[in-house]
């Protein structure tokens, strides 16, 4: 496990590729954005001219693309799979619906390559510091073979199951909880503002009670700021809760709270705040209720 | 601060009165249920024949009644306030809408008695072990005077504000978060069951990520049991989210997630599971989606 093809050098992919280089891997990357390729070269990697070129001779292909459709295009239409040697491991780190991950995994296996379903959480901050949580599903021997790669990008590498799709499932359920927890924190704080209490003091109290959540503690303080630093954008949750809802549609499971949380992120994006910090979904409540 | 009148010896009130006795207070209690009065006497308290009798000569009146309407009836119609000496402190520990607490506090103050708005959280388990969280709002000197009483029933006594109504507000927002966190945990686990993963393993993973909440960790494992022990009933959240929604109506603030969570608790109660552990709101998802 030495040569890595890295496809998708966006906000997450760029620092992940840098951490692979730091860990001693040889990284050949591809992205449509020339600035991303220049950044990779500056960090000691090699810019490839195409997906096929990046994947030729690679021991592993890391796919940090936007969605399942892009992963399919890269693997099957743009030649990644053909170019990689037999036995190469495809690591799909993007957030995708579980059923689509299963389908991709089956096609990869049919072509004689190996597959790890390994979405990550921790955002750009986690990608930069190499402290992502990696939720990996693959047969034990494939997981073991891919582990050095996964440990270079994450500080918490969990083997969540043997079957591809299970990583995506854990990530899907993770995002369901995260997204709804952010929106309910916004609903709670907007009610508190409306009734009129010291919301900063209240936050401090509630994070220590049975009302606490990781998101309340992390996003709550930024909800009380007018223009907080953007740690993760509203549009990330428009995308991720969209994936959660797709998993619900595919399995015909009702997700009423998720559907509602999605609407509020979506409307926030629609009012022009898609690039704002996701804590600013609280603006949906302020818009609904009038300035508070 | 020596003689306490305790009104409302239900599942919460009984152990709270016992803890006051243990702390050395003289407790005279009243409840319509003779068994509750017998229990109080067995613990060393005095059973009163009426609200008025319990409150005569009391330094403090603790009201652990069902709702604001009962608190008003006890104080103003059944003579508690008249019977208590001038300067006696009314401690309202029940969960009530903030505006109604403000109104009650104003009438108590007009009658020359003092008032602490001090709802509690921690359930019957917390009441029994004296480890409730007490969210108290009152002017500093009133809070200080009531503190020995509050510390006898709780292990975490927070002075959340100077104005009655602010304790009720913090409790209201607390219950909003707790109720929605339980329902979203149920939604998340029901999706995971549907897709088909090891839900116990997934819970273990998610409680350690950004998806974590106090409720996910506490209620999640009981959601995976068919007939878990009842720690707190579904009907408690039907009542408490009803109070949250009332606070939203009073202040004309939209609470879409709370409204939806209420519907699912309410339907669970309607199907006959009102006395089941509140984790069993997951049955609403199973009912919606078919057995999983």
mmCIF file with all atom_site columns, N, CA, C and O in Angstrom, chain A residues 46-96:
data_model
loop_
_atom_site.group_PDB
_atom_site.id
_atom_site.type_symbol
_atom_site.label_atom_id
_atom_site.label_alt_id
_atom_site.label_comp_id
_atom_site.label_asym_id
_atom_site.label_entity_id
_atom_site.label_seq_id
_atom_site.pdbx_PDB_ins_code
_atom_site.Cartn_x
_atom_site.Cartn_y
_atom_site.Cartn_z
_atom_site.occupancy
_atom_site.B_iso_or_equiv
_atom_site.pdbx_formal_charge
_atom_site.auth_seq_id
_atom_site.auth_comp_id
_atom_site.auth_asym_id
_atom_site.auth_atom_id
_atom_site.pdbx_PDB_model_num
ATOM 1   N N  . UNK A 1 46 ? 1.522   14.565 -6.997  1.00 0.00 ? 46 UNK A N  1
ATOM 2   C CA . UNK A 1 46 ? 1.635   14.641 -8.453  1.00 0.00 ? 46 UNK A CA 1
ATOM 3   C C  . UNK A 1 46 ? 0.263   14.938 -9.048  1.00 0.00 ? 46 UNK A C  1
ATOM 4   O O  . UNK A 1 46 ? -0.719  14.257 -8.716  1.00 0.00 ? 46 UNK A O  1
ATOM 5   N N  . UNK A 1 47 ? 0.204   15.951 -9.905  1.00 0.00 ? 47 UNK A N  1
ATOM 6   C CA . UNK A 1 47 ? -1.055  16.281 -10.571 1.00 0.00 ? 47 UNK A CA 1
ATOM 7   C C  . UNK A 1 47 ? -1.196  15.401 -11.799 1.00 0.00 ? 47 UNK A C  1
ATOM 8   O O  . UNK A 1 47 ? -0.307  15.377 -12.655 1.00 0.00 ? 47 UNK A O  1
ATOM 9   N N  . UNK A 1 48 ? -2.306  14.678 -11.896 1.00 0.00 ? 48 UNK A N  1
ATOM 10  C CA . UNK A 1 48 ? -2.543  13.842 -13.067 1.00 0.00 ? 48 UNK A CA 1
ATOM 11  C C  . UNK A 1 48 ? -3.414  14.601 -14.060 1.00 0.00 ? 48 UNK A C  1
ATOM 12  O O  . UNK A 1 48 ? -4.173  15.496 -13.677 1.00 0.00 ? 48 UNK A O  1
ATOM 13  N N  . UNK A 1 49 ? -3.309  14.221 -15.345 1.00 0.00 ? 49 UNK A N  1
ATOM 14  C CA . UNK A 1 49 ? -4.088  14.891 -16.380 1.00 0.00 ? 49 UNK A CA 1
ATOM 15  C C  . UNK A 1 49 ? -5.477  14.328 -16.547 1.00 0.00 ? 49 UNK A C  1
ATOM 16  O O  . UNK A 1 49 ? -6.319  14.920 -17.232 1.00 0.00 ? 49 UNK A O  1
ATOM 17  N N  . UNK A 1 50 ? -5.722  13.169 -15.957 1.00 0.00 ? 50 UNK A N  1
ATOM 18  C CA . UNK A 1 50 ? -7.042  12.542 -16.071 1.00 0.00 ? 50 UNK A CA 1
ATOM 19  C C  . UNK A 1 50 ? -7.224  11.551 -14.920 1.00 0.00 ? 50 UNK A C  1
ATOM 20  O O  . UNK A 1 50 ? -6.266  11.195 -14.228 1.00 0.00 ? 50 UNK A O  1
ATOM 21  N N  . UNK A 1 51 ? -8.471  11.115 -14.745 1.00 0.00 ? 51 UNK A N  1
ATOM 22  C CA . UNK A 1 51 ? -8.767  10.085 -13.748 1.00 0.00 ? 51 UNK A CA 1
ATOM 23  C C  . UNK A 1 51 ? -7.951  8.830  -14.054 1.00 0.00 ? 51 UNK A C  1
ATOM 24  O O  . UNK A 1 51 ? -7.321  8.232  -13.172 1.00 0.00 ? 51 UNK A O  1
ATOM 25  N N  . UNK A 1 52 ? -7.951  8.457  -15.328 1.00 0.00 ? 52 UNK A N  1
ATOM 26  C CA . UNK A 1 52 ? -7.253  7.246  -15.748 1.00 0.00 ? 52 UNK A CA 1
ATOM 27  C C  . UNK A 1 52 ? -5.756  7.317  -15.406 1.00 0.00 ? 52 UNK A C  1
ATOM 28  O O  . UNK A 1 52 ? -5.188  6.353  -14.863 1.00 0.00 ? 52 UNK A O  1
ATOM 29  N N  . UNK A 1 53 ? -5.171  8.460  -15.681 1.00 0.00 ? 53 UNK A N  1
ATOM 30  C CA . UNK A 1 53 ? -3.739  8.637  -15.400 1.00 0.00 ? 53 UNK A CA 1
ATOM 31  C C  . UNK A 1 53 ? -3.464  8.545  -13.894 1.00 0.00 ? 53 UNK A C  1
ATOM 32  O O  . UNK A 1 53 ? -2.496  7.910  -13.463 1.00 0.00 ? 53 UNK A O  1
ATOM 33  N N  . UNK A 1 54 ? -4.340  9.165  -13.096 1.00 0.00 ? 54 UNK A N  1
ATOM 34  C CA . UNK A 1 54 ? -4.151  9.133  -11.639 1.00 0.00 ? 54 UNK A CA 1
ATOM 35  C C  . UNK A 1 54 ? -4.220  7.708  -11.102 1.00 0.00 ? 54 UNK A C  1
ATOM 36  O O  . UNK A 1 54 ? -3.494  7.337  -10.173 1.00 0.00 ? 54 UNK A O  1
ATOM 37  N N  . UNK A 1 55 ? -5.087  6.889  -11.707 1.00 0.00 ? 55 UNK A N  1
ATOM 38  C CA . UNK A 1 55 ? -5.367  5.568  -11.134 1.00 0.00 ? 55 UNK A CA 1
ATOM 39  C C  . UNK A 1 55 ? -4.450  4.462  -11.666 1.00 0.00 ? 55 UNK A C  1
ATOM 40  O O  . UNK A 1 55 ? -4.411  3.365  -11.091 1.00 0.00 ? 55 UNK A O  1
ATOM 41  N N  . UNK A 1 56 ? -3.736  4.741  -12.733 1.00 0.00 ? 56 UNK A N  1
ATOM 42  C CA . UNK A 1 56 ? -2.860  3.715  -13.301 1.00 0.00 ? 56 UNK A CA 1
ATOM 43  C C  . UNK A 1 56 ? -1.790  3.313  -12.287 1.00 0.00 ? 56 UNK A C  1
ATOM 44  O O  . UNK A 1 56 ? -1.052  4.152  -11.768 1.00 0.00 ? 56 UNK A O  1
ATOM 45  N N  . UNK A 1 57 ? -1.767  2.036  -11.955 1.00 0.00 ? 57 UNK A N  1
ATOM 46  C CA . UNK A 1 57 ? -0.760  1.541  -11.016 1.00 0.00 ? 57 UNK A CA 1
ATOM 47  C C  . UNK A 1 57 ? -1.027  1.856  -9.554  1.00 0.00 ? 57 UNK A C  1
ATOM 48  O O  . UNK A 1 57 ? -0.178  1.579  -8.691  1.00 0.00 ? 57 UNK A O  1
ATOM 49  N N  . UNK A 1 58 ? -2.209  2.419  -9.225  1.00 0.00 ? 58 UNK A N  1
ATOM 50  C CA . UNK A 1 58 ? -2.487  2.788  -7.828  1.00 0.00 ? 58 UNK A CA 1
ATOM 51  C C  . UNK A 1 58 ? -2.840  1.570  -6.981  1.00 0.00 ? 58 UNK A C  1
ATOM 52  O O  . UNK A 1 58 ? -3.540  0.668  -7.441  1.00 0.00 ? 58 UNK A O  1
ATOM 53  N N  . UNK A 1 59 ? -2.344  1.556  -5.754  1.00 0.00 ? 59 UNK A N  1
ATOM 54  C CA . UNK A 1 59 ? -2.740  0.498  -4.805  1.00 0.00 ? 59 UNK A CA 1
ATOM 55  C C  . UNK A 1 59 ? -4.123  0.777  -4.229  1.00 0.00 ? 59 UNK A C  1
ATOM 56  O O  . UNK A 1 59 ? -4.862  -0.137 -3.881  1.00 0.00 ? 59 UNK A O  1
ATOM 57  N N  . UNK A 1 60 ? -4.417  2.064  -4.079  1.00 0.00 ? 60 UNK A N  1
ATOM 58  C CA . UNK A 1 60 ? -5.734  2.454  -3.565  1.00 0.00 ? 60 UNK A CA 1
ATOM 59  C C  . UNK A 1 60 ? -6.211  3.714  -4.265  1.00 0.00 ? 60 UNK A C  1
ATOM 60  O O  . UNK A 1 60 ? -5.410  4.560  -4.663  1.00 0.00 ? 60 UNK A O  1
ATOM 61  N N  . UNK A 1 61 ? -7.530  3.797  -4.437  1.00 0.00 ? 61 UNK A N  1
ATOM 62  C CA . UNK A 1 61 ? -8.157  4.996  -5.005  1.00 0.00 ? 61 UNK A CA 1
ATOM 63  C C  . UNK A 1 61 ? -9.043  5.598  -3.921  1.00 0.00 ? 61 UNK A C  1
ATOM 64  O O  . UNK A 1 61 ? -9.950  4.924  -3.424  1.00 0.00 ? 61 UNK A O  1
ATOM 65  N N  . UNK A 1 62 ? -8.748  6.827  -3.524  1.00 0.00 ? 62 UNK A N  1
ATOM 66  C CA . UNK A 1 62 ? -9.612  7.505  -2.558  1.00 0.00 ? 62 UNK A CA 1
ATOM 67  C C  . UNK A 1 62 ? -10.536 8.442  -3.325  1.00 0.00 ? 62 UNK A C  1
ATOM 68  O O  . UNK A 1 62 ? -10.073 9.294  -4.078  1.00 0.00 ? 62 UNK A O  1
ATOM 69  N N  . UNK A 1 63 ? -11.846 8.253  -3.125  1.00 0.00 ? 63 UNK A N  1
ATOM 70  C CA . UNK A 1 63 ? -12.852 9.058  -3.833  1.00 0.00 ? 63 UNK A CA 1
ATOM 71  C C  . UNK A 1 63 ? -13.517 10.023 -2.859  1.00 0.00 ? 63 UNK A C  1
ATOM 72  O O  . UNK A 1 63 ? -14.381 9.634  -2.081  1.00 0.00 ? 63 UNK A O  1
ATOM 73  N N  . UNK A 1 64 ? -13.094 11.303 -2.904  1.00 0.00 ? 64 UNK A N  1
ATOM 74  C CA . UNK A 1 64 ? -13.751 12.314 -2.050  1.00 0.00 ? 64 UNK A CA 1
ATOM 75  C C  . UNK A 1 64 ? -14.543 13.226 -2.965  1.00 0.00 ? 64 UNK A C  1
ATOM 76  O O  . UNK A 1 64 ? -14.301 14.423 -3.047  1.00 0.00 ? 64 UNK A O  1
ATOM 77  N N  . UNK A 1 65 ? -15.501 12.609 -3.668  1.00 0.00 ? 65 UNK A N  1
ATOM 78  C CA . UNK A 1 65 ? -16.320 13.349 -4.634  1.00 0.00 ? 65 UNK A CA 1
ATOM 79  C C  . UNK A 1 65 ? -17.610 13.828 -3.976  1.00 0.00 ? 65 UNK A C  1
ATOM 80  O O  . UNK A 1 65 ? -17.839 13.586 -2.791  1.00 0.00 ? 65 UNK A O  1
ATOM 81  N N  . UNK A 1 66 ? -18.458 14.515 -4.740  1.00 0.00 ? 66 UNK A N  1
ATOM 82  C CA . UNK A 1 66 ? -19.630 15.163 -4.148  1.00 0.00 ? 66 UNK A CA 1
ATOM 83  C C  . UNK A 1 66 ? -20.743 14.170 -3.812  1.00 0.00 ? 66 UNK A C  1
ATOM 84  O O  . UNK A 1 66 ? -21.412 14.288 -2.793  1.00 0.00 ? 66 UNK A O  1
ATOM 85  N N  . UNK A 1 67 ? -20.951 13.202 -4.687  1.00 0.00 ? 67 UNK A N  1
ATOM 86  C CA . UNK A 1 67 ? -22.074 12.291 -4.473  1.00 0.00 ? 67 UNK A CA 1
ATOM 87  C C  . UNK A 1 67 ? -21.853 10.955 -5.197  1.00 0.00 ? 67 UNK A C  1
ATOM 88  O O  . UNK A 1 67 ? -20.811 10.740 -5.834  1.00 0.00 ? 67 UNK A O  1
ATOM 89  N N  . UNK A 1 68 ? -22.830 10.074 -5.075  1.00 0.00 ? 68 UNK A N  1
ATOM 90  C CA . UNK A 1 68 ? -22.716 8.737  -5.655  1.00 0.00 ? 68 UNK A CA 1
ATOM 91  C C  . UNK A 1 68 ? -22.622 8.784  -7.174  1.00 0.00 ? 68 UNK A C  1
ATOM 92  O O  . UNK A 1 68 ? -21.888 7.995  -7.790  1.00 0.00 ? 68 UNK A O  1
ATOM 93  N N  . UNK A 1 69 ? -23.335 9.716  -7.799  1.00 0.00 ? 69 UNK A N  1
ATOM 94  C CA . UNK A 1 69 ? -23.298 9.818  -9.265  1.00 0.00 ? 69 UNK A CA 1
ATOM 95  C C  . UNK A 1 69 ? -21.882 10.144 -9.738  1.00 0.00 ? 69 UNK A C  1
ATOM 96  O O  . UNK A 1 69 ? -21.394 9.567  -10.726 1.00 0.00 ? 69 UNK A O  1
ATOM 97  N N  . UNK A 1 70 ? -21.216 11.037 -9.039  1.00 0.00 ? 70 UNK A N  1
ATOM 98  C CA . UNK A 1 70 ? -19.821 11.363 -9.392  1.00 0.00 ? 70 UNK A CA 1
ATOM 99  C C  . UNK A 1 70 ? -18.907 10.163 -9.174  1.00 0.00 ? 70 UNK A C  1
ATOM 100 O O  . UNK A 1 70 ? -17.989 9.914  -9.969  1.00 0.00 ? 70 UNK A O  1
ATOM 101 N N  . UNK A 1 71 ? -19.139 9.430  -8.090  1.00 0.00 ? 71 UNK A N  1
ATOM 102 C CA . UNK A 1 71 ? -18.313 8.248  -7.818  1.00 0.00 ? 71 UNK A CA 1
ATOM 103 C C  . UNK A 1 71 ? -18.465 7.242  -8.955  1.00 0.00 ? 71 UNK A C  1
ATOM 104 O O  . UNK A 1 71 ? -17.476 6.665  -9.442  1.00 0.00 ? 71 UNK A O  1
ATOM 105 N N  . UNK A 1 72 ? -19.705 7.043  -9.399  1.00 0.00 ? 72 UNK A N  1
ATOM 106 C CA . UNK A 1 72 ? -19.955 6.114  -10.510 1.00 0.00 ? 72 UNK A CA 1
ATOM 107 C C  . UNK A 1 72 ? -19.292 6.588  -11.797 1.00 0.00 ? 72 UNK A C  1
ATOM 108 O O  . UNK A 1 72 ? -18.689 5.801  -12.536 1.00 0.00 ? 72 UNK A O  1
ATOM 109 N N  . UNK A 1 73 ? -19.400 7.883  -12.056 1.00 0.00 ? 73 UNK A N  1
ATOM 110 C CA . UNK A 1 73 ? -18.798 8.438  -13.282 1.00 0.00 ? 73 UNK A CA 1
ATOM 111 C C  . UNK A 1 73 ? -17.284 8.216  -13.263 1.00 0.00 ? 73 UNK A C  1
ATOM 112 O O  . UNK A 1 73 ? -16.696 7.762  -14.258 1.00 0.00 ? 73 UNK A O  1
ATOM 113 N N  . UNK A 1 74 ? -16.659 8.515  -12.144 1.00 0.00 ? 74 UNK A N  1
ATOM 114 C CA . UNK A 1 74 ? -15.200 8.385  -12.027 1.00 0.00 ? 74 UNK A CA 1
ATOM 115 C C  . UNK A 1 74 ? -14.779 6.921  -12.197 1.00 0.00 ? 74 UNK A C  1
ATOM 116 O O  . UNK A 1 74 ? -13.866 6.603  -12.966 1.00 0.00 ? 74 UNK A O  1
ATOM 117 N N  . UNK A 1 75 ? -15.481 6.027  -11.510 1.00 0.00 ? 75 UNK A N  1
ATOM 118 C CA . UNK A 1 75 ? -15.074 4.616  -11.509 1.00 0.00 ? 75 UNK A CA 1
ATOM 119 C C  . UNK A 1 75 ? -15.349 3.925  -12.838 1.00 0.00 ? 75 UNK A C  1
ATOM 120 O O  . UNK A 1 75 ? -14.484 3.228  -13.381 1.00 0.00 ? 75 UNK A O  1
ATOM 121 N N  . UNK A 1 76 ? -16.567 4.131  -13.355 1.00 0.00 ? 76 UNK A N  1
ATOM 122 C CA . UNK A 1 76 ? -17.004 3.297  -14.470 1.00 0.00 ? 76 UNK A CA 1
ATOM 123 C C  . UNK A 1 76 ? -16.938 3.999  -15.834 1.00 0.00 ? 76 UNK A C  1
ATOM 124 O O  . UNK A 1 76 ? -16.735 3.365  -16.848 1.00 0.00 ? 76 UNK A O  1
ATOM 125 N N  . UNK A 1 77 ? -17.151 5.338  -15.861 1.00 0.00 ? 77 UNK A N  1
ATOM 126 C CA . UNK A 1 77 ? -17.135 6.025  -17.153 1.00 0.00 ? 77 UNK A CA 1
ATOM 127 C C  . UNK A 1 77 ? -15.769 6.633  -17.459 1.00 0.00 ? 77 UNK A C  1
ATOM 128 O O  . UNK A 1 77 ? -15.298 6.592  -18.589 1.00 0.00 ? 77 UNK A O  1
ATOM 129 N N  . UNK A 1 78 ? -15.116 7.150  -16.435 1.00 0.00 ? 78 UNK A N  1
ATOM 130 C CA . UNK A 1 78 ? -13.843 7.835  -16.684 1.00 0.00 ? 78 UNK A CA 1
ATOM 131 C C  . UNK A 1 78 ? -12.644 6.899  -16.552 1.00 0.00 ? 78 UNK A C  1
ATOM 132 O O  . UNK A 1 78 ? -11.496 7.328  -16.635 1.00 0.00 ? 78 UNK A O  1
ATOM 133 N N  . UNK A 1 79 ? -12.904 5.623  -16.253 1.00 0.00 ? 79 UNK A N  1
ATOM 134 C CA . UNK A 1 79 ? -11.844 4.625  -16.371 1.00 0.00 ? 79 UNK A CA 1
ATOM 135 C C  . UNK A 1 79 ? -11.007 4.362  -15.134 1.00 0.00 ? 79 UNK A C  1
ATOM 136 O O  . UNK A 1 79 ? -9.982  3.672  -15.218 1.00 0.00 ? 79 UNK A O  1
ATOM 137 N N  . UNK A 1 80 ? -11.400 4.854  -13.971 1.00 0.00 ? 80 UNK A N  1
ATOM 138 C CA . UNK A 1 80 ? -10.597 4.640  -12.755 1.00 0.00 ? 80 UNK A CA 1
ATOM 139 C C  . UNK A 1 80 ? -10.409 3.144  -12.490 1.00 0.00 ? 80 UNK A C  1
ATOM 140 O O  . UNK A 1 80 ? -9.294  2.684  -12.211 1.00 0.00 ? 80 UNK A O  1
ATOM 141 N N  . UNK A 1 81 ? -11.494 2.419  -12.585 1.00 0.00 ? 81 UNK A N  1
ATOM 142 C CA . UNK A 1 81 ? -11.450 1.009  -12.215 1.00 0.00 ? 81 UNK A CA 1
ATOM 143 C C  . UNK A 1 81 ? -10.577 0.199  -13.173 1.00 0.00 ? 81 UNK A C  1
ATOM 144 O O  . UNK A 1 81 ? -9.760  -0.630 -12.747 1.00 0.00 ? 81 UNK A O  1
ATOM 145 N N  . UNK A 1 82 ? -10.750 0.449  -14.448 1.00 0.00 ? 82 UNK A N  1
ATOM 146 C CA . UNK A 1 82 ? -9.936  -0.245 -15.459 1.00 0.00 ? 82 UNK A CA 1
ATOM 147 C C  . UNK A 1 82 ? -8.452  0.047  -15.285 1.00 0.00 ? 82 UNK A C  1
ATOM 148 O O  . UNK A 1 82 ? -7.601  -0.827 -15.447 1.00 0.00 ? 82 UNK A O  1
ATOM 149 N N  . UNK A 1 83 ? -8.152  1.297  -14.964 1.00 0.00 ? 83 UNK A N  1
ATOM 150 C CA . UNK A 1 83 ? -6.748  1.707  -14.878 1.00 0.00 ? 83 UNK A CA 1
ATOM 151 C C  . UNK A 1 83 ? -6.041  1.118  -13.662 1.00 0.00 ? 83 UNK A C  1
ATOM 152 O O  . UNK A 1 83 ? -4.834  0.842  -13.697 1.00 0.00 ? 83 UNK A O  1
ATOM 153 N N  . UNK A 1 84 ? -6.788  0.925  -12.573 1.00 0.00 ? 84 UNK A N  1
ATOM 154 C CA . UNK A 1 84 ? -6.180  0.409  -11.342 1.00 0.00 ? 84 UNK A CA 1
ATOM 155 C C  . UNK A 1 84 ? -5.916  -1.087 -11.481 1.00 0.00 ? 84 UNK A C  1
ATOM 156 O O  . UNK A 1 84 ? -6.697  -1.811 -12.100 1.00 0.00 ? 84 UNK A O  1
ATOM 157 N N  . UNK A 1 85 ? -4.809  -1.569 -10.915 1.00 0.00 ? 85 UNK A N  1
ATOM 158 C CA . UNK A 1 85 ? -4.495  -3.004 -11.028 1.00 0.00 ? 85 UNK A CA 1
ATOM 159 C C  . UNK A 1 85 ? -5.515  -3.873 -10.282 1.00 0.00 ? 85 UNK A C  1
ATOM 160 O O  . UNK A 1 85 ? -6.206  -3.397 -9.387  1.00 0.00 ? 85 UNK A O  1
ATOM 161 N N  . UNK A 1 86 ? -5.601  -5.140 -10.653 1.00 0.00 ? 86 UNK A N  1
ATOM 162 C CA . UNK A 1 86 ? -6.466  -6.084 -9.954  1.00 0.00 ? 86 UNK A CA 1
ATOM 163 C C  . UNK A 1 86 ? -6.074  -6.070 -8.472  1.00 0.00 ? 86 UNK A C  1
ATOM 164 O O  . UNK A 1 86 ? -4.894  -5.996 -8.138  1.00 0.00 ? 86 UNK A O  1
ATOM 165 N N  . UNK A 1 87 ? -7.090  -6.101 -7.600  1.00 0.00 ? 87 UNK A N  1
ATOM 166 C CA . UNK A 1 87 ? -6.815  -6.100 -6.164  1.00 0.00 ? 87 UNK A CA 1
ATOM 167 C C  . UNK A 1 87 ? -6.684  -4.722 -5.558  1.00 0.00 ? 87 UNK A C  1
ATOM 168 O O  . UNK A 1 87 ? -6.642  -4.585 -4.329  1.00 0.00 ? 87 UNK A O  1
ATOM 169 N N  . UNK A 1 88 ? -6.628  -3.679 -6.378  1.00 0.00 ? 88 UNK A N  1
ATOM 170 C CA . UNK A 1 88 ? -6.568  -2.312 -5.837  1.00 0.00 ? 88 UNK A CA 1
ATOM 171 C C  . UNK A 1 88 ? -7.811  -2.050 -4.979  1.00 0.00 ? 88 UNK A C  1
ATOM 172 O O  . UNK A 1 88 ? -8.866  -2.654 -5.212  1.00 0.00 ? 88 UNK A O  1
ATOM 173 N N  . UNK A 1 89 ? -7.651  -1.188 -3.990  1.00 0.00 ? 89 UNK A N  1
ATOM 174 C CA . UNK A 1 89 ? -8.771  -0.927 -3.077  1.00 0.00 ? 89 UNK A CA 1
ATOM 175 C C  . UNK A 1 89 ? -9.381  0.443  -3.346  1.00 0.00 ? 89 UNK A C  1
ATOM 176 O O  . UNK A 1 89 ? -8.688  1.461  -3.288  1.00 0.00 ? 89 UNK A O  1
ATOM 177 N N  . UNK A 1 90 ? -10.682 0.452  -3.618  1.00 0.00 ? 90 UNK A N  1
ATOM 178 C CA . UNK A 1 90 ? -11.415 1.710  -3.780  1.00 0.00 ? 90 UNK A CA 1
ATOM 179 C C  . UNK A 1 90 ? -11.957 2.124  -2.417  1.00 0.00 ? 90 UNK A C  1
ATOM 180 O O  . UNK A 1 90 ? -12.710 1.367  -1.789  1.00 0.00 ? 90 UNK A O  1
ATOM 181 N N  . UNK A 1 91 ? -11.558 3.314  -1.944  1.00 0.00 ? 91 UNK A N  1
ATOM 182 C CA . UNK A 1 91 ? -12.049 3.853  -0.670  1.00 0.00 ? 91 UNK A CA 1
ATOM 183 C C  . UNK A 1 91 ? -13.007 4.996  -0.965  1.00 0.00 ? 91 UNK A C  1
ATOM 184 O O  . UNK A 1 91 ? -12.575 6.076  -1.377  1.00 0.00 ? 91 UNK A O  1
ATOM 185 N N  . UNK A 1 92 ? -14.298 4.753  -0.776  1.00 0.00 ? 92 UNK A N  1
ATOM 186 C CA . UNK A 1 92 ? -15.288 5.796  -1.050  1.00 0.00 ? 92 UNK A CA 1
ATOM 187 C C  . UNK A 1 92 ? -15.560 6.563  0.241   1.00 0.00 ? 92 UNK A C  1
ATOM 188 O O  . UNK A 1 92 ? -16.254 6.076  1.137   1.00 0.00 ? 92 UNK A O  1
ATOM 189 N N  . UNK A 1 93 ? -14.991 7.775  0.346   1.00 0.00 ? 93 UNK A N  1
ATOM 190 C CA . UNK A 1 93 ? -15.109 8.562  1.585   1.00 0.00 ? 93 UNK A CA 1
ATOM 191 C C  . UNK A 1 93 ? -16.252 9.574  1.525   1.00 0.00 ? 93 UNK A C  1
ATOM 192 O O  . UNK A 1 93 ? -16.570 10.207 2.530   1.00 0.00 ? 93 UNK A O  1
ATOM 193 N N  . UNK A 1 94 ? -16.851 9.729  0.345   1.00 0.00 ? 94 UNK A N  1
ATOM 194 C CA . UNK A 1 94 ? -17.957 10.687 0.206   1.00 0.00 ? 94 UNK A CA 1
ATOM 195 C C  . UNK A 1 94 ? -19.212 10.167 0.908   1.00 0.00 ? 94 UNK A C  1
ATOM 196 O O  . UNK A 1 94 ? -19.360 8.969  1.126   1.00 0.00 ? 94 UNK A O  1
ATOM 197 N N  . UNK A 1 95 ? -20.105 11.079 1.258   1.00 0.00 ? 95 UNK A N  1
ATOM 198 C CA . UNK A 1 95 ? -21.384 10.710 1.867   1.00 0.00 ? 95 UNK A CA 1
ATOM 199 C C  . UNK A 1 95 ? -22.369 10.362 0.755   1.00 0.00 ? 95 UNK A C  1
ATOM 200 O O  . UNK A 1 95 ? -22.691 11.217 -0.067  1.00 0.00 ? 95 UNK A O  1
ATOM 201 N N  . UNK A 1 96 ? -22.809 9.108  0.708   1.00 0.00 ? 96 UNK A N  1
ATOM 202 C CA . UNK A 1 96 ? -23.710 8.621  -0.352  1.00 0.00 ? 96 UNK A CA 1
ATOM 203 C C  . UNK A 1 96 ? -24.819 7.777  0.267   1.00 0.00 ? 96 UNK A C  1
ATOM 204 O O  . UNK A 1 96 ? -24.653 7.222  1.349   1.00 0.00 ? 96 UNK A O  1
#
